[in-house]
Coordinates of C-alpha atoms and ligand atoms in Angstrom, one line a residue:
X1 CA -2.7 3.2 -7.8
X2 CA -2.3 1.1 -10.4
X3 CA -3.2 -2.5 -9.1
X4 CA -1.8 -5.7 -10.5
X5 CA -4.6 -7.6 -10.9
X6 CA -7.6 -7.0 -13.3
X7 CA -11.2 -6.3 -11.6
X8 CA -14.3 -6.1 -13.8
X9 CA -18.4 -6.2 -12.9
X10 CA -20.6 -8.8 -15.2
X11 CA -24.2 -8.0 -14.6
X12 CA -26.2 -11.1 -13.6
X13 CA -28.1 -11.2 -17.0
X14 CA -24.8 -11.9 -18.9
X15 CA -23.9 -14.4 -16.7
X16 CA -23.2 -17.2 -19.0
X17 CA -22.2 -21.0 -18.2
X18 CA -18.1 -21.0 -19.1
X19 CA -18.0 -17.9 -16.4
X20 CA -20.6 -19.8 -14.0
X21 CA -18.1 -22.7 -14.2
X22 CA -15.5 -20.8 -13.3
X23 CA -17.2 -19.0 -10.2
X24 CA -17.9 -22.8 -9.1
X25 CA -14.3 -23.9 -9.6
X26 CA -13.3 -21.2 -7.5
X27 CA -16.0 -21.6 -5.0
X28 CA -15.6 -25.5 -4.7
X29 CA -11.7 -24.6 -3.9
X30 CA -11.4 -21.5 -1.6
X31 CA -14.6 -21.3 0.3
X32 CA -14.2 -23.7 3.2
X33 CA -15.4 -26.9 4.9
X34 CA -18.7 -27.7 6.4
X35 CA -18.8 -27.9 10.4
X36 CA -18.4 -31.2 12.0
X37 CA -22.3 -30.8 12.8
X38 CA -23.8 -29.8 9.4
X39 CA -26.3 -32.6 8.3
X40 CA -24.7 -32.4 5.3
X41 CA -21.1 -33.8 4.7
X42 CA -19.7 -33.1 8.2
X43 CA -16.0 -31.6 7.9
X44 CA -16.3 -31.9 4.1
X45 CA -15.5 -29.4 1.3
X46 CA -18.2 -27.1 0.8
X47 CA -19.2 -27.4 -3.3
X48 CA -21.1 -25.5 -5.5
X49 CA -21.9 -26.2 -9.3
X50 CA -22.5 -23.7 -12.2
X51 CA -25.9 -24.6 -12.4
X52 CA -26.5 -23.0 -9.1
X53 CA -24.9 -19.9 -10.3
X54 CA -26.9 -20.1 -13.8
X55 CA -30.7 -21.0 -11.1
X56 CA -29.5 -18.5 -9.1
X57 CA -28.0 -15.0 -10.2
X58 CA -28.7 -15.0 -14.0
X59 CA -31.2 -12.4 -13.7
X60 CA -30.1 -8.5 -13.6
X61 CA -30.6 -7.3 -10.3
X62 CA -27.2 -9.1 -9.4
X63 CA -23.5 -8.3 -10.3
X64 CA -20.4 -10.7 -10.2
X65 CA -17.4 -8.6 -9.6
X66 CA -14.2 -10.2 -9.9
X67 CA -10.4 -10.7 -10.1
X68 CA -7.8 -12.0 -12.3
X69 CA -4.6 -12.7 -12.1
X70 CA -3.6 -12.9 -15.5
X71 CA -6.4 -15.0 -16.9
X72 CA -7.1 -17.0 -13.6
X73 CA -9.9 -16.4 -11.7
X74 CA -9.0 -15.1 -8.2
X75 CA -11.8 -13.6 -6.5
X76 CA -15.4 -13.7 -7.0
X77 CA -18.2 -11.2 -5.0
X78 CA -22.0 -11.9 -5.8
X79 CA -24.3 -9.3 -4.9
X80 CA -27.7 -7.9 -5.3
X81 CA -28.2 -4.6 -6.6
X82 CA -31.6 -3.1 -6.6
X83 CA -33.9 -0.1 -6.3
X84 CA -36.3 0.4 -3.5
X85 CA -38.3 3.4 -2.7
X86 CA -36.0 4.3 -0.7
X87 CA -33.1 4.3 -3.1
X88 CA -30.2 1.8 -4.0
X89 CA -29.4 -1.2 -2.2
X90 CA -26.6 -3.3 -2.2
X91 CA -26.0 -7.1 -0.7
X92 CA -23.3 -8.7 -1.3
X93 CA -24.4 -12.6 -1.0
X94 CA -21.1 -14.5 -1.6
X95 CA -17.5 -13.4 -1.0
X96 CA -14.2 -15.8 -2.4
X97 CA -11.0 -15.4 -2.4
X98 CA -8.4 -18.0 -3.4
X99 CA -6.1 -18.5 -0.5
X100 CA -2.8 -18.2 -2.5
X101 CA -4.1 -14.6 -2.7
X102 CA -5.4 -13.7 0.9
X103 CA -4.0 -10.5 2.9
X104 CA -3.3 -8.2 -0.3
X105 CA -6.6 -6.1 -0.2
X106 CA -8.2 -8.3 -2.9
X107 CA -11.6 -8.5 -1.0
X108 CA -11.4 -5.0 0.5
X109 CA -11.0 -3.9 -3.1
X110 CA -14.2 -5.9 -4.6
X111 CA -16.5 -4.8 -1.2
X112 CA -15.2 -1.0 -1.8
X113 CA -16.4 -1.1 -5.2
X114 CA -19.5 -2.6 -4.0
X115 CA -20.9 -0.5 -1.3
X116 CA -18.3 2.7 -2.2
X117 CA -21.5 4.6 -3.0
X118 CA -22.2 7.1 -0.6
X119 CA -25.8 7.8 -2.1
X120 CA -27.3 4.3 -2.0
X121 CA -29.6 4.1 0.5
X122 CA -28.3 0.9 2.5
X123 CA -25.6 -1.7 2.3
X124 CA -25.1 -5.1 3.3
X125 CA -23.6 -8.6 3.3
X126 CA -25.1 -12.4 4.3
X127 CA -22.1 -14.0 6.1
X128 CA -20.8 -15.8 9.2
X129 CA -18.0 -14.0 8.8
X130 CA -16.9 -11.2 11.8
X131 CA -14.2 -10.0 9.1
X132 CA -16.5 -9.1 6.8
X133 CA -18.9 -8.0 9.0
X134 CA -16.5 -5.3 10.3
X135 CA -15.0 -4.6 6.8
X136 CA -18.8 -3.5 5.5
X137 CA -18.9 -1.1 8.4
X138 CA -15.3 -0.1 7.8
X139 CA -16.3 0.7 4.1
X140 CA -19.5 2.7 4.8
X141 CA -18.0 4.3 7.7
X142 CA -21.6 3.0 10.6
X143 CA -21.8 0.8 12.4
X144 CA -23.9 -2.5 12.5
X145 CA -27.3 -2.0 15.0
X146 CA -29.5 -5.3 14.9
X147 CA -32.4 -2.7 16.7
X148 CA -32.4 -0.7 14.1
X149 CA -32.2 -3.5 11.5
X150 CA -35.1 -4.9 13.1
X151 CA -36.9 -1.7 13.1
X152 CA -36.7 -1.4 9.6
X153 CA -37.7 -5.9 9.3
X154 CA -40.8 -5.2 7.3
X155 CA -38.7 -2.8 4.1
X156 CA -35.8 -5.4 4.2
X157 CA -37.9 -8.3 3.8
X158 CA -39.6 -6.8 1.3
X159 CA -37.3 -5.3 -0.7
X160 CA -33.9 -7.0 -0.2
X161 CA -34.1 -10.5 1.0
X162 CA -37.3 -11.4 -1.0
X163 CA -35.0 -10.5 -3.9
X164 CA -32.6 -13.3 -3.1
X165 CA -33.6 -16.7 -4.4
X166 CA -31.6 -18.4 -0.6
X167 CA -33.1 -15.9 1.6
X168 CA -36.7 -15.8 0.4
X169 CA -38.2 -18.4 2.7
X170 CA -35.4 -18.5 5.0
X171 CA -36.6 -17.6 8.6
X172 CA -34.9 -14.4 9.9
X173 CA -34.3 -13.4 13.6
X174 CA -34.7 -9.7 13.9
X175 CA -35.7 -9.2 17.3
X176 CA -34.1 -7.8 19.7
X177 CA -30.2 -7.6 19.5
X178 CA -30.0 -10.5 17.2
X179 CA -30.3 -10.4 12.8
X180 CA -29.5 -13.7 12.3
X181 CA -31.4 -15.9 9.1
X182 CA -31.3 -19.2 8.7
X183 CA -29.8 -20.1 5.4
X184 CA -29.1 -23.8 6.6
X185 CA -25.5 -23.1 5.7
X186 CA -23.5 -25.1 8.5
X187 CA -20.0 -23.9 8.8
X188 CA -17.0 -23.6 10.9
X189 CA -17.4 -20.6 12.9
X190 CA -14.2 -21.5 15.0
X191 CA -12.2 -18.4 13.4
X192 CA -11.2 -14.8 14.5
X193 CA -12.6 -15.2 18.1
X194 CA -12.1 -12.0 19.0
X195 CA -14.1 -10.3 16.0
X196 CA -17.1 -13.1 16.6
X197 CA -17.5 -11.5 20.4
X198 CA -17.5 -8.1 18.5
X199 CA -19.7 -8.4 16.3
X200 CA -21.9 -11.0 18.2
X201 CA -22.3 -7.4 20.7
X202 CA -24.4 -6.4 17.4
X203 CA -25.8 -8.4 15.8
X204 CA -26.0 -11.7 18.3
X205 CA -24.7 -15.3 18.5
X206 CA -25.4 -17.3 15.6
X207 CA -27.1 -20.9 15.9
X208 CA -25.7 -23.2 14.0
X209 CA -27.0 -23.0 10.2
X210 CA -27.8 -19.5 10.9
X211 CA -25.8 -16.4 8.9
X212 CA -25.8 -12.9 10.1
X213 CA -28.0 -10.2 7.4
X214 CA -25.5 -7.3 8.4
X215 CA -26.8 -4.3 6.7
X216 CA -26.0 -0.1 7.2
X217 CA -28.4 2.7 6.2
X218 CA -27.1 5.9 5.0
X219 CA -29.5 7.8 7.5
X220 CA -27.5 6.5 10.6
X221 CA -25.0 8.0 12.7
X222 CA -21.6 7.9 10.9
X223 CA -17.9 6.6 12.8
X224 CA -17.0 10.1 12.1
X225 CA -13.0 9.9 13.3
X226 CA -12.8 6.6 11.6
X227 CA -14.4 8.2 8.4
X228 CA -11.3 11.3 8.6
X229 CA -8.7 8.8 8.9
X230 CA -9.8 6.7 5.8
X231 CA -11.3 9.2 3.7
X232 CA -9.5 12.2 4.1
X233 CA -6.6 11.2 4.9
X234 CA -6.6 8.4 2.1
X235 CA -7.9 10.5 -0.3
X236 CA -4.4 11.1 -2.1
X237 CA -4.5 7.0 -2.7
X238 CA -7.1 7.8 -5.2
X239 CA -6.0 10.3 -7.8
X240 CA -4.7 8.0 -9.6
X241 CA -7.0 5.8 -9.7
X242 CA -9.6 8.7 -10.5
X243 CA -7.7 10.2 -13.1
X244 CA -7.2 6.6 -14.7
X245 CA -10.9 7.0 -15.5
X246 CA -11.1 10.1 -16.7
X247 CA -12.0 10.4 -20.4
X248 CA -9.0 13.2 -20.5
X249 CA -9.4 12.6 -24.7
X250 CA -12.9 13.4 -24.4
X251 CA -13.2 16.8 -22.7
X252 CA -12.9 20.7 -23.6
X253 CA -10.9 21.7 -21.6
X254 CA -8.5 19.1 -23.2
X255 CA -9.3 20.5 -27.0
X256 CA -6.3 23.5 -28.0
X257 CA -2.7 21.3 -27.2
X258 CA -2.2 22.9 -30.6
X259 CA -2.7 26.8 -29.8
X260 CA -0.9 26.1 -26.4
X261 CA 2.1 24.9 -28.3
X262 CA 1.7 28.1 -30.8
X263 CA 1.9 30.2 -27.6
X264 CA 4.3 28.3 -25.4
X265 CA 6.9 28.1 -28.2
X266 CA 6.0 31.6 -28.9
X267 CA 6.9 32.8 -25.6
X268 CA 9.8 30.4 -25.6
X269 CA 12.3 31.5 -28.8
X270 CA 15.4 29.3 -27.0
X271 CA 13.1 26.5 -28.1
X272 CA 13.8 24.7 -30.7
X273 CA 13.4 21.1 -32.2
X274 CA 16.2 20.1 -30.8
X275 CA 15.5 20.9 -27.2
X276 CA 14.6 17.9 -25.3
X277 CA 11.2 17.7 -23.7
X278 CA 9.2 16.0 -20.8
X279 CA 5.9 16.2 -20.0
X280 CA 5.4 15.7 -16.4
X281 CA 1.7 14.4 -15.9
X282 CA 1.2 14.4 -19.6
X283 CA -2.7 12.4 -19.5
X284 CA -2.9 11.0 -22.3
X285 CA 0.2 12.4 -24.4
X286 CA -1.6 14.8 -26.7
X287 CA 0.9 17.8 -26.0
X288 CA 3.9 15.0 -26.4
X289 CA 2.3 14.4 -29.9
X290 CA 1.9 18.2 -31.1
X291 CA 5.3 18.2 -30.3
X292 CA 6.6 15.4 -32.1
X293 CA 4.1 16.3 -34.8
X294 CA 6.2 19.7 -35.2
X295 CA 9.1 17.7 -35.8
X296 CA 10.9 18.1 -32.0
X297 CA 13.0 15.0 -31.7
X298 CA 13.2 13.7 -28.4
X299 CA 9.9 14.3 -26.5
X300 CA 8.6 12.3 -23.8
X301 CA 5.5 11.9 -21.3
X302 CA 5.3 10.5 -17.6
X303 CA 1.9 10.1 -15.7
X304 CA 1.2 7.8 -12.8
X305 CA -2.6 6.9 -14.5
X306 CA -2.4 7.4 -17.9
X307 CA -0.7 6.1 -20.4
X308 CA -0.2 6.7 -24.3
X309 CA 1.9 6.7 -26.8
X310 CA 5.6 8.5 -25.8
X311 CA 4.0 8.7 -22.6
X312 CA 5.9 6.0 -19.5
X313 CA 4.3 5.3 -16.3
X314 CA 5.6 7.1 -13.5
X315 CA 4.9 9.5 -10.7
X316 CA 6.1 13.4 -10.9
X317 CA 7.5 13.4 -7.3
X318 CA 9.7 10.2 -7.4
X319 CA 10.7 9.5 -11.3
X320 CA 14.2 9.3 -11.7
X321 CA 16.3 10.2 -15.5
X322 CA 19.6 10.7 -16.2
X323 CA 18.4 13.3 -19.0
X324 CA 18.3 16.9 -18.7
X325 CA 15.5 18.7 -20.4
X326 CA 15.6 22.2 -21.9
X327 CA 11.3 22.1 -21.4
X328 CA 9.6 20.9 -18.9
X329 CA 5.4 20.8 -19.2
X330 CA 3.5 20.5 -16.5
X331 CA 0.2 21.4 -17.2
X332 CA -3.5 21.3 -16.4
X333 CA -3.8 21.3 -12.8
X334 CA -0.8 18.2 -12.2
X335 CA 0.3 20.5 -9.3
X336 CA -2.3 20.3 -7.1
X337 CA -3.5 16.9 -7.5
X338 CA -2.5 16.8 -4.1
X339 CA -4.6 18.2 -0.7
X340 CA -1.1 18.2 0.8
X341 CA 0.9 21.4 -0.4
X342 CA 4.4 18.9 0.1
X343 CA 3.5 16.6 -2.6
X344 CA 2.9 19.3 -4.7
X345 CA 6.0 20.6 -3.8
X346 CA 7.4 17.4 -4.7
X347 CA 6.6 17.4 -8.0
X348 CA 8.0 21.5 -8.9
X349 CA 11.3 20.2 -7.0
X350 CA 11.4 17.1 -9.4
X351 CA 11.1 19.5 -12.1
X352 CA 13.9 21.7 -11.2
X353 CA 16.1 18.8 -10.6
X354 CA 15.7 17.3 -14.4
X355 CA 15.9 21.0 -15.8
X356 CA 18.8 22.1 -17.8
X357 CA 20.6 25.1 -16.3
X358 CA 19.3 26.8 -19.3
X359 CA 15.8 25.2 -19.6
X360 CA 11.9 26.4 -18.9
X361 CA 9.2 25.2 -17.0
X362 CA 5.5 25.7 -18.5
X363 CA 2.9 24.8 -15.1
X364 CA -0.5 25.5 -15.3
X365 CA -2.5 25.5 -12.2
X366 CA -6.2 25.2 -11.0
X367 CA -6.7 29.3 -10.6
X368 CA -8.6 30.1 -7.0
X369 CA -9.7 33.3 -7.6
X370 CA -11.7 32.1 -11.1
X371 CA -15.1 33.4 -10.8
X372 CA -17.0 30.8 -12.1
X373 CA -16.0 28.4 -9.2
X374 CA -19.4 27.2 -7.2
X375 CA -19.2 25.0 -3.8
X376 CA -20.5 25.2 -0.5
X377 CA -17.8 26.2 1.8
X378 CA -16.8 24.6 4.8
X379 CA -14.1 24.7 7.6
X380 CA -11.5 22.2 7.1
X381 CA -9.9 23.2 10.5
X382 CA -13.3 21.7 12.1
X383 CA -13.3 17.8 11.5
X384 CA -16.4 17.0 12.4
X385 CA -18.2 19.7 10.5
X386 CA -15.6 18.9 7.3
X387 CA -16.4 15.1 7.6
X388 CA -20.4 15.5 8.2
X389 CA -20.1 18.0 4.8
X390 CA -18.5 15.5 2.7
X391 CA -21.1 12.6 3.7
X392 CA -23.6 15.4 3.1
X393 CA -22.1 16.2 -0.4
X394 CA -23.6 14.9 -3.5
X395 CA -21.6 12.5 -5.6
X396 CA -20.8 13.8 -9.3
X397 CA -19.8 12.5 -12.8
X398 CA -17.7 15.6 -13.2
X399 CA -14.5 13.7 -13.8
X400 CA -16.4 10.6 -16.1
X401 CA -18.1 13.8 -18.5
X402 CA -17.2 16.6 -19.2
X403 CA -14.2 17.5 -16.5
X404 CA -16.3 20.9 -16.0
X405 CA -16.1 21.7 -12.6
X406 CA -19.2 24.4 -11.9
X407 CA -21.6 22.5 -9.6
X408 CA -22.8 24.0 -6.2
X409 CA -24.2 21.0 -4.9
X410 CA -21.2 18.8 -5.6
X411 CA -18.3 20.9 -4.3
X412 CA -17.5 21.4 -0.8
X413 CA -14.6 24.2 -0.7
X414 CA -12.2 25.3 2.1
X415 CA -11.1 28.7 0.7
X416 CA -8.5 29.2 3.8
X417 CA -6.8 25.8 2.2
X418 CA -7.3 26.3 -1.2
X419 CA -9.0 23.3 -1.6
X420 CA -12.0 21.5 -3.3
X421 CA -13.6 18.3 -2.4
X422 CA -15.7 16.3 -4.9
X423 CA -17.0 12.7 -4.9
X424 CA -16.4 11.4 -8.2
X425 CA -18.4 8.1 -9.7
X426 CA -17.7 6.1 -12.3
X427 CA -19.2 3.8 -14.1
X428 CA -18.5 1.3 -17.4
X429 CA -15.3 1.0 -19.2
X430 CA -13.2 -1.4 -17.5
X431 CA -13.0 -2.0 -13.8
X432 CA -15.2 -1.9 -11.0
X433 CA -17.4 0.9 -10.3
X434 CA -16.1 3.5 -7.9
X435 CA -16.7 6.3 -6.1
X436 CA -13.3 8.4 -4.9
X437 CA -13.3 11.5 -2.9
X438 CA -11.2 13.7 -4.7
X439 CA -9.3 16.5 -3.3
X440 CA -7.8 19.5 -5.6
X441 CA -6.2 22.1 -4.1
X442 CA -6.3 25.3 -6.2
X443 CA -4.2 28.4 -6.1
X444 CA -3.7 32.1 -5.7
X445 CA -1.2 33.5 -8.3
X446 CA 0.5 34.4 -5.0
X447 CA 0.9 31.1 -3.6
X448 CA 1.8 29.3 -7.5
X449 CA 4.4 31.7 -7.4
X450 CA 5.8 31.1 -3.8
X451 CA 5.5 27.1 -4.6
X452 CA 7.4 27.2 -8.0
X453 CA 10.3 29.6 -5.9
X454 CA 10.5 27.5 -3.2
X455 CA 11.2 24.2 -5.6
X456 CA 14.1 26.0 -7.1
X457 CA 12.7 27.7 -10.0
X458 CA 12.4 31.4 -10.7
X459 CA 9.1 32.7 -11.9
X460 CA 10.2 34.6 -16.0
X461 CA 5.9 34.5 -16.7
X462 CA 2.4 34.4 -15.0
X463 CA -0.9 34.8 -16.6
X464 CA -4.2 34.1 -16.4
X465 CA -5.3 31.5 -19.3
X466 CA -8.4 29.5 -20.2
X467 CA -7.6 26.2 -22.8
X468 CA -5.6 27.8 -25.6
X469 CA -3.2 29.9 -23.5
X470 CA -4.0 32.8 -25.6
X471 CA -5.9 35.4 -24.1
X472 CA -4.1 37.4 -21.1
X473 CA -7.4 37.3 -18.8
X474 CA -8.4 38.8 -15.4
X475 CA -8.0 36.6 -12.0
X476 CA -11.7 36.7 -12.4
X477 CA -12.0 34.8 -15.9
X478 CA -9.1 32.6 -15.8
X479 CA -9.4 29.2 -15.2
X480 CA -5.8 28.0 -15.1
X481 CA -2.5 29.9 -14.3
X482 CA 0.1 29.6 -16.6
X483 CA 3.7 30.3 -14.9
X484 CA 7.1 30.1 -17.1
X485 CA 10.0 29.5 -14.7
X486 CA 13.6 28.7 -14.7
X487 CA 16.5 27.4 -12.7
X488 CA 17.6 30.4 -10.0
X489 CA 20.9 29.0 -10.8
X490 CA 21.0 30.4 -14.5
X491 CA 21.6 34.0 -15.7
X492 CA 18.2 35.6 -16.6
X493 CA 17.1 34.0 -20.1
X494 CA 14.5 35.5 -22.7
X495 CA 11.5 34.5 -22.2
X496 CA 9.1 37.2 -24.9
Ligands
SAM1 C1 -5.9 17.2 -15.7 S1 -4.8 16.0 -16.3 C2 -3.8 16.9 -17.5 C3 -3.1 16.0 -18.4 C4 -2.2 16.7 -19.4 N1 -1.1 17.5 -18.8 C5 -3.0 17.5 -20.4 O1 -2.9 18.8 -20.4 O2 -3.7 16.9 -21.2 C6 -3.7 15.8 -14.9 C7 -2.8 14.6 -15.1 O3 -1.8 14.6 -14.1 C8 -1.5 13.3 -13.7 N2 -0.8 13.3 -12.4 C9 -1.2 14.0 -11.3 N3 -0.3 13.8 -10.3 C10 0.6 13.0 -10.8 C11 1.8 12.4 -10.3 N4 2.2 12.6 -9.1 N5 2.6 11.7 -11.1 C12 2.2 11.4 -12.4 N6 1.1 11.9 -13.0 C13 0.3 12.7 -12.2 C14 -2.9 12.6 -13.7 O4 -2.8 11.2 -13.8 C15 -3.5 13.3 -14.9 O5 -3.4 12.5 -16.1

């Protein structure tokens, strides 16, 4: 998912004044009018200066996540971020988004990346907004319980709204059905009637002046079907995404494009310079380069997240040429990005179609049977149990380190299905935060083998492989599965 706009995070302490300026512009312009009974400028444009940004939030327990368009300042989120003996907490205090740029998952985007984290201990937001309301317990998948926010009165008061410079003295209702505080901020609540009753259910009517604290703890009871729909069966959304973040460049398993080339072209004497190539999910274009390095003269890349030199954005399944190629790559576990076999498919059967009649296919494949794979299993044919596992699951830095994928904790397999689910979090570098639930499915050589036939190809190699390609190794000790294939449609060619 490669989004048009440009998000980033500025902690609080960098907050400077030409930023501050902007948030206020933005703010001044997008945020709405006072009610007709606010003591202060009834019906009026609500305003806010970059000196209350500066007073305010210029300290490091908050964040400013934004969005540009371009250079222009789009959307602005505010929130507190802080540890508590009970672990993380986030609040977001102040949510903006320029009209001209409503209804395109702007806000959803900023609020995901804000309380994404499925290990912080609660979540929350300060608004008279039902929208948002709902979207904070869309995002962390529980719903809003003013009893058991006002159970809980004494550790929020301490720890989360003593933190916030608006909230400190302002009085809170907790009682009861109601979490209501009285931040004095007076404005129109005539919107989204239905959503008001719906949340009013939870959290209670608000008196004028008065702004629901709408907050969800990680040790309540989850929205569990809601939870499947949008995390399971979203997860494909964010591959991309995830993978985007990887530091590919960085990681071992990423080291020998070299030796792989010695072997490949080895095994592949019809190969010559002259053969065109395409790399289909080539990350960040290092095999493109050995190959142009060794003097081939028409090599090219395509992945959907990466992007480097001699390597075009595209996805696998849908890209589109008018060339033929006499190799196709496809390695390091591109097939099987996806938890649904079909996409996978997808891909092998846009390989065949861009093969030559007399061209190979190199794949390489996430190997199942590999010995060294650790996970707690689970049954994916039982939602419930497979959902309640994957909230259970702790998040990793797999992807953002070292792309080793060996911990027990972090890995929740479903060997029937052949796949792997891990929560990946990443920090820094440019963007938001993020936490995605990825997916991989991994394979027996048997069912590589019956993929790659059914897309049209015909299997000429298969073999067990760690980075390098160049040991022939057990089921056991191989971590990928290299196949050679070509087109069923060609006599049998020489593969060594
Ligand atoms: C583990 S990396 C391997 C990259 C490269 N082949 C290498 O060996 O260095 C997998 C790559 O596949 C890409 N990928 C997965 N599914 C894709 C798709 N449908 N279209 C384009 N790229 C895809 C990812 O973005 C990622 O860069």
């Amino acid at each position: 998912m490669v989004s048009k706009y440009d998000y980033s995070v500025t902690p609080g302490d960098r907050l400077g004044r030409p930023l501050a300026m902007e948030l206020a512009a933005l703010f001044s312009s997008a945020y709405g009018k006072w009610s007709r009974k606010s003591p202060v400028n009834p019906g009026g444009r609500i305003r806010l200066g970059a000196g209350y940004y500066l007073a305010n939030y210029a300290n490091p327990l908050f964040r400013v996540a934004t969005c540009r368009a371009g250079s222009r300042l789009i959307a602005q989120a505010v929130y507190l971020e802080c540890d508590t003996p009970r672990g993380k907490v986030s609040l977001v205090v102040q949510l903006v988004v320029d009209a001209e740029f409503r209804r395109q998952g702007v806000a959803t985007t900023l609020l995901h990346a804000i309380w994404g984290f499925s290990d912080f201990y609660a979540w929350g937001i300060v608004t008279s907004s039902p929208c948002t309301v709902e979207a904070l317990e869309a995002a962390t998948f529980r719903r809003c319980n003013a009893g058991l926010i006002s159970r809980r009165a004494a550790f929020v008061a301490r720890e989360v709204l003593a933190r916030v410079p608006f909230l400190a003295s302002a009085p809170w209702r907790t009682v009861g059905s109601s979490s209501a505080v009285d931040s004095k901020f007076f404005t129109d609540r005539s919107a989204k009637p239905v959503a008001r009753r719906r949340v009013e259910r939870r959290l209670g009517r608000l008196a004028e002046g008065e702004e629901w604290l709408a907050l969800t703890f990680r040790d309540q009871d989850l929205d569990l079907e809601d939870a499947y729909s949008q995390i399971v069966g979203c997860s494909g959304r964010f591959v991309a995404e995830a993978y985007r973040r990887q530091p590919q460049a960085r990681q071992k398993w990423a080291a020998k494009a070299g030796e792989e080339m010695d072997n490949l072209l080895r095994w592949l004497p019809a190969v010559g310079k002259d053969t065109p190539v395409c790399d289909f999910g080539a990350g960040t274009g290092r095999h493109v380069a050995e190959l142009r390095r060794r003097g081939f003269e028409h090599v090219e890349g395509i992945d959907f997240a990466a992007t480097g030199d001699g390597v075009s954005h595209a996805d696998c399944r849908s890209w589109k040429s008018q060339r033929r190629f006499g190799l196709i790559l496809c390695l390091y576990d591109v097939v099987g990005s996806f938890a649904d076999d079909r996409a996978n498919l997808a891909i092998l059967k846009n390989i065949a179609r861009h093969l030559r009649k007399d061209g190979f296919a190199a794949i390489s494949v996430a190997n199942a049977g590999f010995s060294g794979l650790r996970g707690t299993s689970v049954d994916s044919k039982n939602r419930r149990a497979l959902i309640k596992s994957i909230f259970r699951l702790a998040p990793s830095r797999m992807m953002a380190t070292t792309g080793e994928f060996l911990s027990a904790k972090s890995v929740l397999r479903n060997r029937s299905k052949g796949l792997f689910y891990h929560k990946e979090q990443f920090f820094g570098g440019s963007g938001l935060p993020g936490e995605y639930l990825v997916v991989d499915r991994r394979y027996t050589a048997g069912e590589i083998e019956a993929l790659v036939e059914k897309a049209g190809l015909r299997i000429v190699m298969r073999r067990f492989v760690r980075s390098g390609f160049s040991k022939d190794l057990s089921e056991g000790d191989g971590k990928e599965i290299l196949v050679i294939a070509n087109k069923v449609t060609t006599r049998r060619t020489k593969c060594r």
